Tab-separated table of C-alpha atoms in Angstrom:
chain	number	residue	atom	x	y	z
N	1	UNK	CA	39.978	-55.928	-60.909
N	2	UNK	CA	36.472	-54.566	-61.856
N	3	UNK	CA	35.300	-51.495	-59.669
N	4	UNK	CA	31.623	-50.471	-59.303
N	5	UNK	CA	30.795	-47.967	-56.482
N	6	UNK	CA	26.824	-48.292	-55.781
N	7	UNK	CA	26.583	-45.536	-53.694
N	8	UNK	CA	26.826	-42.378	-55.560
N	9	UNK	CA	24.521	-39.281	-55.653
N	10	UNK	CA	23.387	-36.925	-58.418
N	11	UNK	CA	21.064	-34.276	-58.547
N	12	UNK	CA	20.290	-32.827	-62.143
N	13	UNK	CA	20.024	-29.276	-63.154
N	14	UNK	CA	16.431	-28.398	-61.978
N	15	UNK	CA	15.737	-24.953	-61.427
N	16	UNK	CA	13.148	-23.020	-58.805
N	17	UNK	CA	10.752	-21.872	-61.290
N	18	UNK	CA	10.958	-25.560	-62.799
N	19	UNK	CA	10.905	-26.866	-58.980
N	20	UNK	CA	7.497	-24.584	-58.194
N	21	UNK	CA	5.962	-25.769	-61.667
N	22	UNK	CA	6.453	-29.234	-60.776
N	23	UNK	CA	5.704	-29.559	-56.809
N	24	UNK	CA	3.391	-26.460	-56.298
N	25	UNK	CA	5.931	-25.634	-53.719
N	26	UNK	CA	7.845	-22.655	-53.172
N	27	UNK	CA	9.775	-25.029	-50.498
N	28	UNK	CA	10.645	-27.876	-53.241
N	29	UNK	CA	14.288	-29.129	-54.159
N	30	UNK	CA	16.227	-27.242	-56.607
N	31	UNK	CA	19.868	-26.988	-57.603
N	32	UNK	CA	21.946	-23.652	-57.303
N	33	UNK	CA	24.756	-23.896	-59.952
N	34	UNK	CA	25.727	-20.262	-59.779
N	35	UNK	CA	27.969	-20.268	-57.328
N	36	UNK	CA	31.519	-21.052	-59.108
N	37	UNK	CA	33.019	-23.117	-61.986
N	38	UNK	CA	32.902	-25.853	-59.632
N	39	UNK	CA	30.646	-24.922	-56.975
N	40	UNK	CA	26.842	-25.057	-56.433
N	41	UNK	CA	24.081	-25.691	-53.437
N	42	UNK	CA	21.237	-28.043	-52.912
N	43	UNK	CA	18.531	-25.715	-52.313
N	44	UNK	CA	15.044	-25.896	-50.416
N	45	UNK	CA	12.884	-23.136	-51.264
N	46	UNK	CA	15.187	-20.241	-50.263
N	47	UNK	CA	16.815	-21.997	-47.548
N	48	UNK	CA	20.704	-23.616	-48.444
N	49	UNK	CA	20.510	-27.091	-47.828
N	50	UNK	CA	24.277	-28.149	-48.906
N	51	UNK	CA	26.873	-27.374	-50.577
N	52	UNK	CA	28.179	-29.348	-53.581
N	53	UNK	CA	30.736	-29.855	-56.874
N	54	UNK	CA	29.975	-30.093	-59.980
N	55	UNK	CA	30.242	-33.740	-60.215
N	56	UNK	CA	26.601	-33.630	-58.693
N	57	UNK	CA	24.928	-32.469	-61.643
N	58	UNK	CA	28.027	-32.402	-64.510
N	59	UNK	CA	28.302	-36.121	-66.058
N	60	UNK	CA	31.852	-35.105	-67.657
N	61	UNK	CA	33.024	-34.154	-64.285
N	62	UNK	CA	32.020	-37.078	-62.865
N	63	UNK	CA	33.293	-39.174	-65.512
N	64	UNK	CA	36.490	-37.619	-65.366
N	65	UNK	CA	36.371	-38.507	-61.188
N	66	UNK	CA	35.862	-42.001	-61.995
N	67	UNK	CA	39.066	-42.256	-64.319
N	68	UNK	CA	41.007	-40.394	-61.603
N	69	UNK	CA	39.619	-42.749	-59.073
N	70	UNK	CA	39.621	-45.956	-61.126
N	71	UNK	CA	36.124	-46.812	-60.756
N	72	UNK	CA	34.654	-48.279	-63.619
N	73	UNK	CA	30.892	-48.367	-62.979
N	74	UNK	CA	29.040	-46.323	-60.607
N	75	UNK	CA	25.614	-46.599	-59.954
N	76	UNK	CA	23.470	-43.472	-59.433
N	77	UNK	CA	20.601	-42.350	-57.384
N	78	UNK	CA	18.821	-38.820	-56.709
N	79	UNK	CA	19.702	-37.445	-53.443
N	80	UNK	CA	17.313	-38.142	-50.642
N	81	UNK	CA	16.305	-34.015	-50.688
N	82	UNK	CA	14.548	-34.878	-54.380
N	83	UNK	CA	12.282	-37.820	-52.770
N	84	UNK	CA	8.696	-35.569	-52.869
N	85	UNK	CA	7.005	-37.949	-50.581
N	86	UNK	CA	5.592	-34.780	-48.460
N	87	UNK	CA	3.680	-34.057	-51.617
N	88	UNK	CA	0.407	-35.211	-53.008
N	89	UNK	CA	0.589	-38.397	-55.237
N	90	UNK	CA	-0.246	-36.871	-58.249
N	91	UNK	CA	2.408	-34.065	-58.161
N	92	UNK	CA	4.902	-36.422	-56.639
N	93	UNK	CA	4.529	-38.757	-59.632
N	94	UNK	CA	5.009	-35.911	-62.324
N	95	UNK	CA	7.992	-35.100	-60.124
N	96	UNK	CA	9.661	-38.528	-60.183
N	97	UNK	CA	9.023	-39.099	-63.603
N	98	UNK	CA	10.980	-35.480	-64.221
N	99	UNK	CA	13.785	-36.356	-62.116
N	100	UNK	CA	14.261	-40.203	-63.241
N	101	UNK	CA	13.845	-38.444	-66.733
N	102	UNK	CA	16.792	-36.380	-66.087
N	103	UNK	CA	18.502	-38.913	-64.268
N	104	UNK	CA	18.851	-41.665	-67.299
N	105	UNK	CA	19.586	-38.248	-69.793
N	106	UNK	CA	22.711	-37.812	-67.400
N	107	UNK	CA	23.500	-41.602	-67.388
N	108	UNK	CA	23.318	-41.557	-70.729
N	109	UNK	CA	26.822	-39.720	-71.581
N	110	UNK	CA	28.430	-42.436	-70.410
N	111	UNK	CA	26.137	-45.721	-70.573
N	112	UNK	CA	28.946	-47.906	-70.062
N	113	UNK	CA	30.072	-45.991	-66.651
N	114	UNK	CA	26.648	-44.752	-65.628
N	115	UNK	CA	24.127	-47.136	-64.081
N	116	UNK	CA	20.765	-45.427	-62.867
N	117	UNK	CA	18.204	-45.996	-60.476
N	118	UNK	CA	14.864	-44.643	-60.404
N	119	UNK	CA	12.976	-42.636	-57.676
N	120	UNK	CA	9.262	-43.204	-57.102
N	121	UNK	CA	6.259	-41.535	-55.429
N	122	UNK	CA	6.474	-44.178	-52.368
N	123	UNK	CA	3.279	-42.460	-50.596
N	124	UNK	CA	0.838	-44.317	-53.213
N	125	UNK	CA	1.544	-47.623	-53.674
N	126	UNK	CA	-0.493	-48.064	-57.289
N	127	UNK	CA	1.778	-44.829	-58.476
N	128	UNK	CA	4.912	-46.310	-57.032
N	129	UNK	CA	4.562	-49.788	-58.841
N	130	UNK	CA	3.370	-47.779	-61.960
N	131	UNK	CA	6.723	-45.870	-62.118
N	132	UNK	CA	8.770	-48.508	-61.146
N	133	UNK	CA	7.571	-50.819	-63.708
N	134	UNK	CA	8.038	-47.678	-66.526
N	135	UNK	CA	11.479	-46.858	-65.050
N	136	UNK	CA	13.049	-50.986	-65.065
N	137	UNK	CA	11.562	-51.353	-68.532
N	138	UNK	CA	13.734	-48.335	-69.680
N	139	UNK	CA	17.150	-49.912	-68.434
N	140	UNK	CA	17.082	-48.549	-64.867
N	141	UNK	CA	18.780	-50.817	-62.732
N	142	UNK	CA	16.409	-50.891	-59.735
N	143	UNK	CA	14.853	-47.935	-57.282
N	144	UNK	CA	16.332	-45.803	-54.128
N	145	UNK	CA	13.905	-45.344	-51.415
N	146	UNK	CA	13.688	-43.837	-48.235
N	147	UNK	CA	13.999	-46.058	-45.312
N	148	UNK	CA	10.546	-45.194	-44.081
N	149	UNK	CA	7.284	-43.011	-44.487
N	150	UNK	CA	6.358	-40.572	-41.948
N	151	UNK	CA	5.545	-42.814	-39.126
N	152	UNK	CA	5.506	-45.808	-41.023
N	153	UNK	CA	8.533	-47.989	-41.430
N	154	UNK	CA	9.098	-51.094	-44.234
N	155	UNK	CA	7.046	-53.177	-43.037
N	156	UNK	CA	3.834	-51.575	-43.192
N	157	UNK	CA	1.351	-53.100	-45.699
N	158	UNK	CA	1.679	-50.774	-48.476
N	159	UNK	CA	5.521	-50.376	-48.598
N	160	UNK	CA	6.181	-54.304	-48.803
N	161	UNK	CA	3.282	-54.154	-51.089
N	162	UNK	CA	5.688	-52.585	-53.430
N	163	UNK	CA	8.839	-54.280	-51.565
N	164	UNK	CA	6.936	-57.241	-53.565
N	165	UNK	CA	6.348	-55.472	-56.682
N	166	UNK	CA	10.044	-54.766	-56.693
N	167	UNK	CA	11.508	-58.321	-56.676
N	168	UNK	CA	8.284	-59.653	-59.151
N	169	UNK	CA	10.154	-56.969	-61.322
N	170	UNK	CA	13.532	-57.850	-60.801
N	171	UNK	CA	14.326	-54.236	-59.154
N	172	UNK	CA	17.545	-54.152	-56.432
N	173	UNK	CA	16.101	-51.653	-53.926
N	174	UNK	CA	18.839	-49.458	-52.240
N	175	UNK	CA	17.285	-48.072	-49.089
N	176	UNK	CA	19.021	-44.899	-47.883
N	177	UNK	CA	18.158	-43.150	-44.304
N	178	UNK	CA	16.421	-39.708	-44.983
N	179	UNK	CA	13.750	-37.491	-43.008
N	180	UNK	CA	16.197	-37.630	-40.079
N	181	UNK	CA	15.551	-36.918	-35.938
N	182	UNK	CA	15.349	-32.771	-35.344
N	183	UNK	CA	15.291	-30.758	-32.157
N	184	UNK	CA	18.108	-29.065	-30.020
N	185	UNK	CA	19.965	-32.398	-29.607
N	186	UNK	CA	20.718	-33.122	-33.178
N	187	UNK	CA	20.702	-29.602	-34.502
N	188	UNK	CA	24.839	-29.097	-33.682
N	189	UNK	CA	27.953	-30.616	-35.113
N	190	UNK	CA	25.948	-32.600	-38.137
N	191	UNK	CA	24.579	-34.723	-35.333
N	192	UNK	CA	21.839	-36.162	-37.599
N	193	UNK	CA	23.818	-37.128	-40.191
N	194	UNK	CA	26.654	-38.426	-37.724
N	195	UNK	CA	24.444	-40.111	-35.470
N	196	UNK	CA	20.408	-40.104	-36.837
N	197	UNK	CA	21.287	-41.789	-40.089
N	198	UNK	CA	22.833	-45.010	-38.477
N	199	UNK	CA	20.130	-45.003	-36.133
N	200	UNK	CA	17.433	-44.631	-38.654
N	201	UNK	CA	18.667	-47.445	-41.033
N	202	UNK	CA	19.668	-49.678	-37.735
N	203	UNK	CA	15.593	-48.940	-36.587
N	204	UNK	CA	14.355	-50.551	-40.672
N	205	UNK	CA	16.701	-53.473	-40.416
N	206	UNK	CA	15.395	-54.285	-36.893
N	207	UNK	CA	12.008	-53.495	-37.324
N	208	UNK	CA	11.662	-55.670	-41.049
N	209	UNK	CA	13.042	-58.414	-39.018
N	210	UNK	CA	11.104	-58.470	-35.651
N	211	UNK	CA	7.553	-58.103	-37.400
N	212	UNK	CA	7.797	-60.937	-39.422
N	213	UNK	CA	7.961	-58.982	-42.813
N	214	UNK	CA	11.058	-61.075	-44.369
N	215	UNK	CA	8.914	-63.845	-43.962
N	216	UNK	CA	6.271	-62.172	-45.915
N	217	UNK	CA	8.503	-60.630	-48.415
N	218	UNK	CA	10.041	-62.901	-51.528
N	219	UNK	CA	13.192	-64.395	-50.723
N	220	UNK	CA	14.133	-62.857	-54.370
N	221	UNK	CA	13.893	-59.236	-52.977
N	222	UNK	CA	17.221	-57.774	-53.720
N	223	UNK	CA	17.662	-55.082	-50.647
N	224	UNK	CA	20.389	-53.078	-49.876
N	225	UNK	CA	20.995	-50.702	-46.890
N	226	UNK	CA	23.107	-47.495	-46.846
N	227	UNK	CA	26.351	-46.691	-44.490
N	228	UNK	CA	27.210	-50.309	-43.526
N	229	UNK	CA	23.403	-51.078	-42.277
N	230	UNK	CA	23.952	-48.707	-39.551
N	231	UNK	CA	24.671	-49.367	-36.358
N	232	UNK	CA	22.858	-52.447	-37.047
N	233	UNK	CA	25.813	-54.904	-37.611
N	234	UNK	CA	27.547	-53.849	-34.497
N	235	UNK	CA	24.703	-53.760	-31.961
N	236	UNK	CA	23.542	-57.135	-33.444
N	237	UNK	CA	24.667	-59.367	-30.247
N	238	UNK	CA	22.318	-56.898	-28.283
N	239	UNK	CA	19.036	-57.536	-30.579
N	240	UNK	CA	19.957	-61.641	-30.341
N	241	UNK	CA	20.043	-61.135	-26.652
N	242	UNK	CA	17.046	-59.424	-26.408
N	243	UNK	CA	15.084	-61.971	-28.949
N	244	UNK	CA	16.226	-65.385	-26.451
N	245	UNK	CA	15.291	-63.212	-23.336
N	246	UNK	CA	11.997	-61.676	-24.042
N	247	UNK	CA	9.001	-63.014	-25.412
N	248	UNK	CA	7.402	-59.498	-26.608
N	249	UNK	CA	10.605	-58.560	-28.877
N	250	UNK	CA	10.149	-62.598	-30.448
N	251	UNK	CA	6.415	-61.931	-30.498
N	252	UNK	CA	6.390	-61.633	-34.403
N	253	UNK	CA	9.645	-63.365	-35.398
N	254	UNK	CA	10.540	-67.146	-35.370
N	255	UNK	CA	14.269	-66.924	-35.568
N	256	UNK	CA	16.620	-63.971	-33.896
N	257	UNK	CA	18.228	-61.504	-36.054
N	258	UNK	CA	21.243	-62.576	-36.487
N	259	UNK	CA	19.195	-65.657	-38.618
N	260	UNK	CA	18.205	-62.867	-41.385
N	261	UNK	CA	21.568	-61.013	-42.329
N	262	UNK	CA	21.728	-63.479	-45.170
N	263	UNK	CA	18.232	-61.377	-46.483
N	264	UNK	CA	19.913	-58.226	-47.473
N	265	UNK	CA	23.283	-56.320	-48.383
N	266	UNK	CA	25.123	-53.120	-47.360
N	267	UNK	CA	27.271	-50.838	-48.594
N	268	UNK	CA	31.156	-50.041	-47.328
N	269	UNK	CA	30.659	-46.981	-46.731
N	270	UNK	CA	31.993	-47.380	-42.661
N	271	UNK	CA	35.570	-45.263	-43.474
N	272	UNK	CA	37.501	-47.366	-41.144
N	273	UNK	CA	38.996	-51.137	-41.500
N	274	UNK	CA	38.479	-52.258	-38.321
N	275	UNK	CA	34.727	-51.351	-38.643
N	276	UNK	CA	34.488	-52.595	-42.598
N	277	UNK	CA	35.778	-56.303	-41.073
N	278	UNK	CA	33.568	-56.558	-38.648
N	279	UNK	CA	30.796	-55.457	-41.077
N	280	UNK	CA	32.788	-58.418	-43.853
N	281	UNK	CA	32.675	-61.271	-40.711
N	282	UNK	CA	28.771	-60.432	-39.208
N	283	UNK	CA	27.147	-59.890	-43.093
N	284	UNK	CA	29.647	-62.695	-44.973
N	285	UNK	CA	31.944	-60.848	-47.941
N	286	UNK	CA	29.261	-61.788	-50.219
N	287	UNK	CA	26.951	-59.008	-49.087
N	288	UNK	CA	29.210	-56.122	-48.329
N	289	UNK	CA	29.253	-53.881	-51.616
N	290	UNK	CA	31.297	-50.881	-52.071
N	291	UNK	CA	29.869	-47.516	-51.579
N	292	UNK	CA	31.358	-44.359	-51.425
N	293	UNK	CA	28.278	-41.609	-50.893
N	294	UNK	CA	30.209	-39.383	-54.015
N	295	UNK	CA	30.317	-36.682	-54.578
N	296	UNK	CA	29.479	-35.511	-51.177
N	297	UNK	CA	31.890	-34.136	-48.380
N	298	UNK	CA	31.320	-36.935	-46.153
N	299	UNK	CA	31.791	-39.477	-49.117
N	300	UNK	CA	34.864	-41.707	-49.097
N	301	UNK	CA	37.477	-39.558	-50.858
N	302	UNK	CA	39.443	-42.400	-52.479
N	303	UNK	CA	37.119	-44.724	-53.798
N	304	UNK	CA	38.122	-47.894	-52.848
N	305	UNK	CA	40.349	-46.980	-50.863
N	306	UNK	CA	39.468	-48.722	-47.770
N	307	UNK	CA	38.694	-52.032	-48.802
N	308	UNK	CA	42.061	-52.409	-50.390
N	309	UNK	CA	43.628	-51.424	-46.984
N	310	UNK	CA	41.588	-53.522	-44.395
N	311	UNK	CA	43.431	-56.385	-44.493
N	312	UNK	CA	40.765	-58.559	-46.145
N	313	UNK	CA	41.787	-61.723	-48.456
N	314	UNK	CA	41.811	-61.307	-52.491
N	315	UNK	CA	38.708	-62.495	-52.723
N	316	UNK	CA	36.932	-60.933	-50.204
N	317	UNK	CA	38.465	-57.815	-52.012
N	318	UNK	CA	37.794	-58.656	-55.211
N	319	UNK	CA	34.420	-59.240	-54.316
N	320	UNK	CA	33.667	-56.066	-52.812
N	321	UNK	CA	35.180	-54.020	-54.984
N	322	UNK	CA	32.547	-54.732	-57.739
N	323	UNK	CA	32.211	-58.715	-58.338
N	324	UNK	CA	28.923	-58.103	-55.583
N	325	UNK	CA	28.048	-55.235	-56.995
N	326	UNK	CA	28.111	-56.666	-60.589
N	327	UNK	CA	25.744	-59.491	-59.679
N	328	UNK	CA	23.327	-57.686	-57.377
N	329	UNK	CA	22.715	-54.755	-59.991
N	330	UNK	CA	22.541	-56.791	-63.041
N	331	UNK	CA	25.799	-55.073	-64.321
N	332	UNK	CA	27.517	-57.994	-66.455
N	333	UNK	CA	26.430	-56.000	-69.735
N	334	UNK	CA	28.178	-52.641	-68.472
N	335	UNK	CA	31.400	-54.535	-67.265
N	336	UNK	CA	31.915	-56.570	-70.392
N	337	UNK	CA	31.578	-53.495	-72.680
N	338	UNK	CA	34.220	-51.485	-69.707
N	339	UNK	CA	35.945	-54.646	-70.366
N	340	UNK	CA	35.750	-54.729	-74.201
N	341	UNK	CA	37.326	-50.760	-74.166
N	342	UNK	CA	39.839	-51.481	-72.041
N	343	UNK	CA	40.973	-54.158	-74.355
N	344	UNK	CA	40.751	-52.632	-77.223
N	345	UNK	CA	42.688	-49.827	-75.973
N	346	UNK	CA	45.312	-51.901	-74.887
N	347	UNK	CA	45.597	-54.098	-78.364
N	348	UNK	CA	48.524	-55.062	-79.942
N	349	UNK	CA	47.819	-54.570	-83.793
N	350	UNK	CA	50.391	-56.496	-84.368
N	351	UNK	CA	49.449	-59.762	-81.452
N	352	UNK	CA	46.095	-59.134	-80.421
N	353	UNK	CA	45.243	-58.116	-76.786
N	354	UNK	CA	47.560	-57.556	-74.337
N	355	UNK	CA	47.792	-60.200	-71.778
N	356	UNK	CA	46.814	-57.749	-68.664
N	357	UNK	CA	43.598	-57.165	-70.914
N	358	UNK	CA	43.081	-60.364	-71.533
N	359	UNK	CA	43.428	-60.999	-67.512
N	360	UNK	CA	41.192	-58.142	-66.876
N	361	UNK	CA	38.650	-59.412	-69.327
N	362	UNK	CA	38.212	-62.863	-67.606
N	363	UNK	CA	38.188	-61.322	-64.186
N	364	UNK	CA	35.530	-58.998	-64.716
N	365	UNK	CA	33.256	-62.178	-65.313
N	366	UNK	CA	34.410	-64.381	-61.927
């Protein structure tokens, strides 16, 4: 059974003095590799952002993770920390360009394993499109963006200007929750990771939905959301109720929210069966996708793992465990040459392929 894990972070070796040439910044992203054989820290400016493993920024570590794991394809995409959209277009384009640069250089060690997506300066829309276009006509797979803009969410002109731009191009978008809420309240026990991210990517779901912006956007758009969508698929009953019952929370939307889950995909990335089925029965198996947020701490430590052991049916594993995954990313090329290895490694010089290859080899393509 083919494996592709979509949610996966890297963040290339970039330096401070490279970080300062690039953003102007003594506050911009950089990566701290000094810290151990197998350690290192995201960095911002001086300040220690996270810690992290090699696997972050090492494409033979990671490559060895995914044998031990028995992932076959993982897609990549910069962490949210390397997004630039605080700084002026022009600096934030020469920045993208450096990092998607770096990104496809680490993809490329294993092409077969390694699919990347692109980062783009989302603050100008002409710059955005530009790099897009540049980055999906040198084999990225699509573009990871932040789920909003200061005070503008997804459906503001310019961002489903290039929402549009995306699916004329044929670019998945993976939208992952980032500049998250601050003060005293969310400043203890990882509070805005725990409980700002799902709020943040619940907040983009609803708010494409109730202004009307699906039914602007291409139905082609290919749009996936981070951490299960949220809280989004298990406060959706509240939003319906809300839609029948009051006229200003319809005001911009002819059909309740529950009408639209069929206009976008999540990841897995819940860590607990009871919550991945409900996410499987309110989205529909075809638009759950695994994700496991590696190589992070909070990331799911056994790939996989949970949607083998949340009771779902063979095909609603099968499916989530990469046959989604393969069709929403454009992947068939990478699985049939994963495929083609396997097989090969598994031939019988004598007989040919081995029957499990030959099973594996028509599975991967179901």
């Amino acid at each position: 059974m083919t494996v592709v894990d979509i949610h996966a972070h890297v963040f290339p070796e970039i330096g401070r003095a490279e970080s300062r040439g690039l953003t102007g910044s003594d506050e911009g992203p950089w990566l701290r590799t000094s810290d151990g054989p197998d350690a290192g820290m995201m960095m911002a400016g001086a300040h220690e952002y996270r810690p992290v493993r090699r696997t972050l920024w090492d494409p033979a570590a990671r490559v060895a993770d995914l044998d031990r794991l028995g992932v076959d394809v993982q897609v990549l995409s910069s962490t949210p920390l390397m997004f630039g959209y605080a700084l002026p277009a022009d600096r934030a384009t020469d920045w993208c360009r450096t990092v998607n640069d770096r990104i496809q250089e680490y993809s490329s060690y294993a092409p077969d394993r390694l699919a990347p997506l692109c980062q783009v300066p989302l603050q100008d829309t002409g710059a955005a499109c530009a790099v897009l276009s540049e980055a999906m006509g040198r084999g990225f797979r699509g573009v990871h963006i932040g789920n909003h803009l200061g005070d503008r969410d997804l459906d503001h002109g310019a961002l489903l200007e290039f929402l549009a731009h995306c699916a004329d191009e044929g670019a998945a978008v993976l939208v992952h929750p980032w500049d998250l809420p601050t003060g005293p309240r969310f400043s203890r026990y990882m509070l805005a990771w725990l409980a700002g991210m799902a709020g943040e990517t619940h907040l983009t779901i609803l708010t494409l939905i109730l202004s009307g912006a699906f039914e602007r956007l291409p139905a082609s758009l290919r749009l996936l959301f981070a951490h299960g969508g949220g809280s989004f698929p298990y406060l959706l009953g509240r939003a319906d109720n809300a839609w029948h019952r009051r006229d200003l929370v319809r005001a911009d939307s002819p059909r309740p929210p529950s009408a639209y889950t069929d206009r976008f995909s999540v990841d897995s990335a819940v860590f607990d069966p009871g919550a991945l089925r409900l996410l499987v029965d309110v989205m529909g198996a075809e638009r759950v996708l695994l994700g496991s947020d590696h190589p992070f701490p909070l990331g799911e430590e056994e790939i996989g793992r949970l949607v083998r052991e949340s009771g779902l049916t063979e095909d609603e594993e099968r499916a989530l465990l990469g046959g989604n995954a393969v069709r929403f990313f454009g992947l068939e090329d990478l699985v049939a040459r994963r495929t083609d290895a396997r097989t090969d490694a598994r031939t019988d010089p004598r007989t040919g392929p081995r029957t499990e290859a030959r099973d594996e080899a028509k599975e991967a393509v179901r």
